[in-house]
Amino acid sequence: MKLVGENIKKFRLERNLSQEALANLSGIDWSTISRLERGVVNTSISVLFALAEALKISPSLLLV
């Protein structure tokens, strides 16, 4: 899941969003986003979809 976290961070930074801003847009707690970006936790499909929607990307882009 480290690749997913790296992709979340990459797309977040490309959009000049803080973890808190992405949390507000996605409805996912910022601490969860932080742990995902660091590869500390795994995630669910629903969280991936919420983050992808907030980042305005296809969820599949978080997986490659």
Short mmCIF file of C-alpha atoms in Angstrom, two decimals, residues 2 8 10 16-17 25 29-30 34-35 41 43 45 51-54 58 60-63:
data_model
loop_
_atom_site.label_atom_id
_atom_site.label_comp_id
_atom_site.label_asym_id
_atom_site.label_seq_id
_atom_site.Cartn_x
_atom_site.Cartn_y
_atom_site.Cartn_z
CA LYS A 2 3.01 2.30 0.09
CA ILE A 8 -2.12 10.23 -2.82
CA LYS A 10 1.79 13.25 -5.28
CA ASN A 16 -1.41 22.48 -3.64
CA LEU A 17 -3.61 20.88 -0.99
CA LEU A 25 -12.82 17.80 0.56
CA ASP A 29 -9.82 12.33 8.64
CA TRP A 30 -6.47 14.07 8.08
CA SER A 34 -1.24 11.06 6.90
CA ARG A 35 -0.99 7.37 7.77
CA VAL A 41 -2.12 1.57 7.15
CA THR A 43 -7.22 1.44 3.05
CA ILE A 45 -12.15 0.95 -1.63
CA LEU A 51 -9.90 10.62 -2.06
CA ALA A 52 -9.95 10.20 -5.84
CA GLU A 53 -13.16 12.20 -6.11
CA ALA A 54 -11.71 14.98 -3.94
CA SER A 58 -9.83 8.26 -11.49
CA SER A 60 -7.26 3.68 -10.70
CA LEU A 61 -4.58 6.39 -10.81
CA LEU A 62 -3.99 5.87 -7.10
CA LEU A 63 -3.17 2.21 -7.72
#
